[in-house]
XYZ file of C-alpha atoms in Angstrom:
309
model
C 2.507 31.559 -44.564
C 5.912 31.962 -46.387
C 7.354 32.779 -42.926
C 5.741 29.689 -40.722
C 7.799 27.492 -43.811
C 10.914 29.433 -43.572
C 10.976 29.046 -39.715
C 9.778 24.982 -39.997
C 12.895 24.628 -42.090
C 15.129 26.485 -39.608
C 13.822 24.067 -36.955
C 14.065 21.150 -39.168
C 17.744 21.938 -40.060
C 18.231 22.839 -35.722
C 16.871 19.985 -35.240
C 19.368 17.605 -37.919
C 22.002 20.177 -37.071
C 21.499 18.857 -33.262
C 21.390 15.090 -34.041
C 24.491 15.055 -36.294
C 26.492 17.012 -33.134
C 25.294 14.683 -30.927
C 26.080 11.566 -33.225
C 29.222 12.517 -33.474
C 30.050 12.985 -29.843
C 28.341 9.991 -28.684
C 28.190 6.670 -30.202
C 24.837 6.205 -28.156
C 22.874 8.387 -29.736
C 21.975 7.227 -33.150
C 20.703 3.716 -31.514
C 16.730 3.240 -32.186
C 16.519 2.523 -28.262
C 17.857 6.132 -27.609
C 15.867 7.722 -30.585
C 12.326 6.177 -29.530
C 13.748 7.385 -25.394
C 14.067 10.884 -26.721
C 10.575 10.747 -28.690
C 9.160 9.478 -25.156
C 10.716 11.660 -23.425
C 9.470 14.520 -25.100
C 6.149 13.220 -25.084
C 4.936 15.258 -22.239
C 6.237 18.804 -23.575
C 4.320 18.143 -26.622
C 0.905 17.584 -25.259
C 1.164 20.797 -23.063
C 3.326 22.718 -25.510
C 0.311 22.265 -28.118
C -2.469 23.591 -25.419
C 0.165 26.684 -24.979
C 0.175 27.033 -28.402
C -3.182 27.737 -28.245
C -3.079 30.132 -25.307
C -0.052 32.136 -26.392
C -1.907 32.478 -29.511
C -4.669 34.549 -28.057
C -2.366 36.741 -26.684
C -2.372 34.444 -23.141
C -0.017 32.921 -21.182
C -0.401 30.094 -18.949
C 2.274 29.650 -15.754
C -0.228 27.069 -13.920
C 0.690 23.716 -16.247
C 3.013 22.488 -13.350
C 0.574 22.287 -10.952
C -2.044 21.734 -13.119
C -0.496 18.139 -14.054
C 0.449 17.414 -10.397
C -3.008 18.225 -9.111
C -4.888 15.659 -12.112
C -2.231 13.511 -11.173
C -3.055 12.783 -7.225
C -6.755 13.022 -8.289
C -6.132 10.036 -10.034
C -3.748 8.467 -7.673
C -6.000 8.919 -4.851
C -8.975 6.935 -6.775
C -6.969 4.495 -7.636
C -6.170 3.864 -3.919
C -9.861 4.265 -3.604
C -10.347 1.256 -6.203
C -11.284 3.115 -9.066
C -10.885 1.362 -12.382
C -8.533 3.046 -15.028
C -11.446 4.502 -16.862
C -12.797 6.225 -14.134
C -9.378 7.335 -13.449
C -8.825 8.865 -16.326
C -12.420 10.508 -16.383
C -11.593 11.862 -12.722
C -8.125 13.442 -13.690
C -9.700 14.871 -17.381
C -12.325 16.463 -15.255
C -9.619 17.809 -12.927
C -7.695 19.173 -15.832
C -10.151 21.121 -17.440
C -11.275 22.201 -14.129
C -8.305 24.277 -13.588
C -8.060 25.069 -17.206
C -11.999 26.746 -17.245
C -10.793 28.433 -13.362
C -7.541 30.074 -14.917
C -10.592 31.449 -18.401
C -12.902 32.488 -15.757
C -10.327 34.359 -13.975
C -8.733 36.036 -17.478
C -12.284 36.669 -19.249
C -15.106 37.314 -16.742
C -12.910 38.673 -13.740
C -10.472 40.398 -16.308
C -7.394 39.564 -14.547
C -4.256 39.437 -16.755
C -3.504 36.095 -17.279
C 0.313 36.276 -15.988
C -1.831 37.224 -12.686
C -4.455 34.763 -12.796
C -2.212 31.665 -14.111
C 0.162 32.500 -11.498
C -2.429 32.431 -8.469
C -4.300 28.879 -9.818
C -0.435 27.763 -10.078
C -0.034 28.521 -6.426
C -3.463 27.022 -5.494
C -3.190 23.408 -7.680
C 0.169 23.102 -6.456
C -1.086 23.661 -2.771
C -4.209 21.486 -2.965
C -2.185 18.742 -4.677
C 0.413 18.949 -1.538
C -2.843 19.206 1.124
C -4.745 16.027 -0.485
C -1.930 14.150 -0.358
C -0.276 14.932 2.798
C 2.988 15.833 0.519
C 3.350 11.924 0.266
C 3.597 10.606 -3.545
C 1.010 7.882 -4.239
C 2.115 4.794 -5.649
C 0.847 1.554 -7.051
C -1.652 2.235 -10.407
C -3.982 -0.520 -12.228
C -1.803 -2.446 -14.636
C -3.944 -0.951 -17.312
C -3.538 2.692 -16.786
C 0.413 1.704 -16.442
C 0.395 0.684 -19.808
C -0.936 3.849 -21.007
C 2.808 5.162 -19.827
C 5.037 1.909 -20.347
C 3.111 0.024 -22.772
C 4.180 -0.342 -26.637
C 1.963 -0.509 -29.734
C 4.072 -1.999 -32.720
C 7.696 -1.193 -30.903
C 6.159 2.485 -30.755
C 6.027 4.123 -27.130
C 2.074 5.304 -26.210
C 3.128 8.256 -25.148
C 4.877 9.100 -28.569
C 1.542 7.663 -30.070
C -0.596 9.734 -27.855
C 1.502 12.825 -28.305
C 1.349 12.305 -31.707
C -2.908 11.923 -31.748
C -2.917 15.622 -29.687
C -0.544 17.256 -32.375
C -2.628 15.723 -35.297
C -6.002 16.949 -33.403
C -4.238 20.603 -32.282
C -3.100 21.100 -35.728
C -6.598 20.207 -37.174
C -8.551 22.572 -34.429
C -6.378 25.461 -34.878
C -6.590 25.856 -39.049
C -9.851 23.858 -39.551
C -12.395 24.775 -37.045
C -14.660 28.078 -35.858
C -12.199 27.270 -32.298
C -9.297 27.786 -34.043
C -10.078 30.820 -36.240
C -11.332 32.422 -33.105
C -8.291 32.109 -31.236
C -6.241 33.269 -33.981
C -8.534 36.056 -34.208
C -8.433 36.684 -30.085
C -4.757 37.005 -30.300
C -4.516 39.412 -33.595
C -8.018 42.074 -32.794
C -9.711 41.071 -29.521
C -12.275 44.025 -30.311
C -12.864 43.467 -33.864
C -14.084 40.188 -33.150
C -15.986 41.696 -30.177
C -18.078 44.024 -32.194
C -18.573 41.342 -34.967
C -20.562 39.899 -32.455
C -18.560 36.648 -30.608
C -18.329 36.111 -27.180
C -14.839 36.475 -26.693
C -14.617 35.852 -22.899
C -16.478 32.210 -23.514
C -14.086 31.126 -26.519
C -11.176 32.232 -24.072
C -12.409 30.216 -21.353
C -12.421 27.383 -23.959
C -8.929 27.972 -24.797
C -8.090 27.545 -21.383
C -10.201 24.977 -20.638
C -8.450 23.071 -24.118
C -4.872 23.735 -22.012
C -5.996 22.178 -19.406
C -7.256 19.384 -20.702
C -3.812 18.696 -22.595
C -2.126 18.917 -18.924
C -4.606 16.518 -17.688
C -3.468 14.175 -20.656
C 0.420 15.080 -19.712
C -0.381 14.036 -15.947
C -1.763 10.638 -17.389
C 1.331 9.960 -19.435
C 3.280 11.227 -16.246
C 2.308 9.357 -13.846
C 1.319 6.033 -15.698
C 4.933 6.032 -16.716
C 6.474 6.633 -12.968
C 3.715 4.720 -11.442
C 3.350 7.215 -9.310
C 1.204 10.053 -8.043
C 3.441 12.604 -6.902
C 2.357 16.351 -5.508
C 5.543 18.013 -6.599
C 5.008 16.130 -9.973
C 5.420 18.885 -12.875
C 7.935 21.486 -11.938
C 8.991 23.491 -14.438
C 6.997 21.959 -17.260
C 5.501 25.790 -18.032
C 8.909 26.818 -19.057
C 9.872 24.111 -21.278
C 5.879 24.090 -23.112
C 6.702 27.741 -23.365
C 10.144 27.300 -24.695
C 8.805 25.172 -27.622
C 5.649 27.270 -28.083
C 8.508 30.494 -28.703
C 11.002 28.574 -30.932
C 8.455 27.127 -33.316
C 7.508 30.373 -34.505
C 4.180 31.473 -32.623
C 3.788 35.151 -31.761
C 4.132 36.141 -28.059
C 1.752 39.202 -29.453
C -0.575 36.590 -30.370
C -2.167 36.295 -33.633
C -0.407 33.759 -35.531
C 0.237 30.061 -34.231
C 2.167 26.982 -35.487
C 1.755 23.826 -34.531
C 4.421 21.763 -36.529
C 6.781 23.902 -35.415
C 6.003 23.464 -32.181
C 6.500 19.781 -32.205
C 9.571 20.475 -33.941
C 10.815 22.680 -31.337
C 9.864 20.548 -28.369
C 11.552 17.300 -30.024
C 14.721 19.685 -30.593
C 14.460 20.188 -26.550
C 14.544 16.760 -26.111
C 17.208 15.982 -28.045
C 19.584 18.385 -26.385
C 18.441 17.300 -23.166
C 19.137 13.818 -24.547
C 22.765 14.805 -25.689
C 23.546 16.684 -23.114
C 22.411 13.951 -20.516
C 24.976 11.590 -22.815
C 27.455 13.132 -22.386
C 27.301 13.381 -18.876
C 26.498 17.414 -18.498
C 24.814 17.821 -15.225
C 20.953 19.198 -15.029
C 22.114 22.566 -14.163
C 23.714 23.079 -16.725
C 21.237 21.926 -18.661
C 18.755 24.263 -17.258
C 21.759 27.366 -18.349
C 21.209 25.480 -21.142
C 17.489 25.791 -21.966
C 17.476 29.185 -20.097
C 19.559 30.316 -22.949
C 17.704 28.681 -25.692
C 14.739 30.424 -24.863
C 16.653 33.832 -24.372
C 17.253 33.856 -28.034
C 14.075 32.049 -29.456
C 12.339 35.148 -27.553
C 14.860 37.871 -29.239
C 14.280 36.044 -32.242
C 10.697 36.895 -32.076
C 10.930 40.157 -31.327
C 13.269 41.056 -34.507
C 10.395 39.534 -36.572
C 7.988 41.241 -34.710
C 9.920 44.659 -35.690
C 10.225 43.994 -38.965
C 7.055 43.409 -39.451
């Protein structure tokens, strides 16, 4: 416990650290118009970043998020251009989600594949169906209501930012207040203790993975109500940056031990170097060097502790 505080005040003082640089090198930065673009902005790595918390806390990983959010995504761009309403939409792309989720469980706990295997292959099959369905042509035009669910505002406040902000509340609850979350603590720190006491560990992983899925199908709704847009190729890279945050807010890569607040820390510290970075005119390569690096050291980070201990 005293070490999940220690490391939320690292990330808290990364995070101020950050802001201050950033204020200082660019008089743009510090205006509530950029602030609230860098909260929406990092919307989307939230929502997945708290399913992978979950994952990489039983001792998973999950490479298929990407896809994952492109595939919900056409789902629900190709029943809008069927005439679906927004609710039935969203039901159709939350179904989707979990879908894929459950597929990438049933792959890990029932066919024991190792889940940088099995994430890897639903990866390559979402991304491809997603491509097939839609002919590789982005869908465009959504209901004005399921638009506002990516462009709308609620008291100045983003929905995105609000929605992101209803996932970490709800994460955060599930993983220190419910049988879910004590199990997937549990998963990640003795699979076979909590085996012989008598759980069904292969249907509480499935649920983890189903729970990561459903948090990319949420992501693909903020996604592509905010573009307007449908797009196949819709995602890329989105596994790296949920893992990056997952990593640098202090959860175990040996599983066991999660942290949700710093996760959400760590993915708004993301976003706010991509935010400087992008202010001061750095191109997105470099950014990418950037990130690349960032995670480099949250991960060596991790593996001190992990020595120590």
């Amino acid at each position: 416990m005293l070490g999940h505080r220690l490391r939320r005040f690292t990330l808290l003082a990364a995070l101020l650290a950050l802001a201050v640089l950033f204020a200082v090198l660019s008089p743009f930065f510090l205006t509530t118009d950029n602030l609230l673009n860098v909260a929406l902005q990092s919307s989307t790595n939230i929502v997945l970043a708290i399913g992978m918390t979950f994952v990489v806390t039983s001792a998973g990983i999950d490479l298929s998020v990407g896809s994952l959010v492109a595939l919900a995504g056409v789902s629900m761009g190709l029943a809008a251009k069927a005439g679906a309403g927004t609710f039935a939409m969203l039901a159709i792309g939350l179904l989707v989600g979990i879908a894929g989720g459950v597929s990438n469980g049933v792959l890990v706990a029932a066919a024991r594949i190792p889940p940088f295997i099995a994430t890897l292959a639903i990866m390559s099959v979402a991304r491809g169906v997603a491509l097939i369905v839609t002919g590789t042509r982005p869908i465009y035009g959504m209901p004005e209501a399921f638009r506002s669910l990516g462009a709308g505002r609620v008291w100045g406040i983003p929905v995105p930012v609000m929605i992101a902000a209803v996932v970490a509340v709800a994460g955060a609850l599930l993983l220190r207040r419910t049988v879910f979350g004590s199990y997937t603590i549990a998963m990640g720190g003795n699979e076979q203790a909590l085996r012989l006491s008598g759980v069904s560990v292969g249907r509480w992983k499935t649920v983890v993975y189903g729970f990561m899925g459903l948090c990319c199908a949420v992501a693909s709704v903020i996604v592509t109500a905010r573009l307007n847009t449908a797009e196949p190729l819709a995602g890329w890279m989105f596994e790296l940056d949920a893992i990056a945050a997952v990593v640098m807010g202090g959860t175990s890569l040996a599983g066991g031990s999660g942290n949700i607040l710093g996760t959400v820390i760590a993915a708004l510290i993301l976003g706010v170097l991509r935010n400087g970075l992008t202010l001061l005119n750095i191109q997105s390569a470099y950014q990418q060097v950037a990130l690349g690096a960032v995670i480099i050291f949250a991960v060596l980070i991790d593996q001190l502790k992990e020595g120590r201990e």
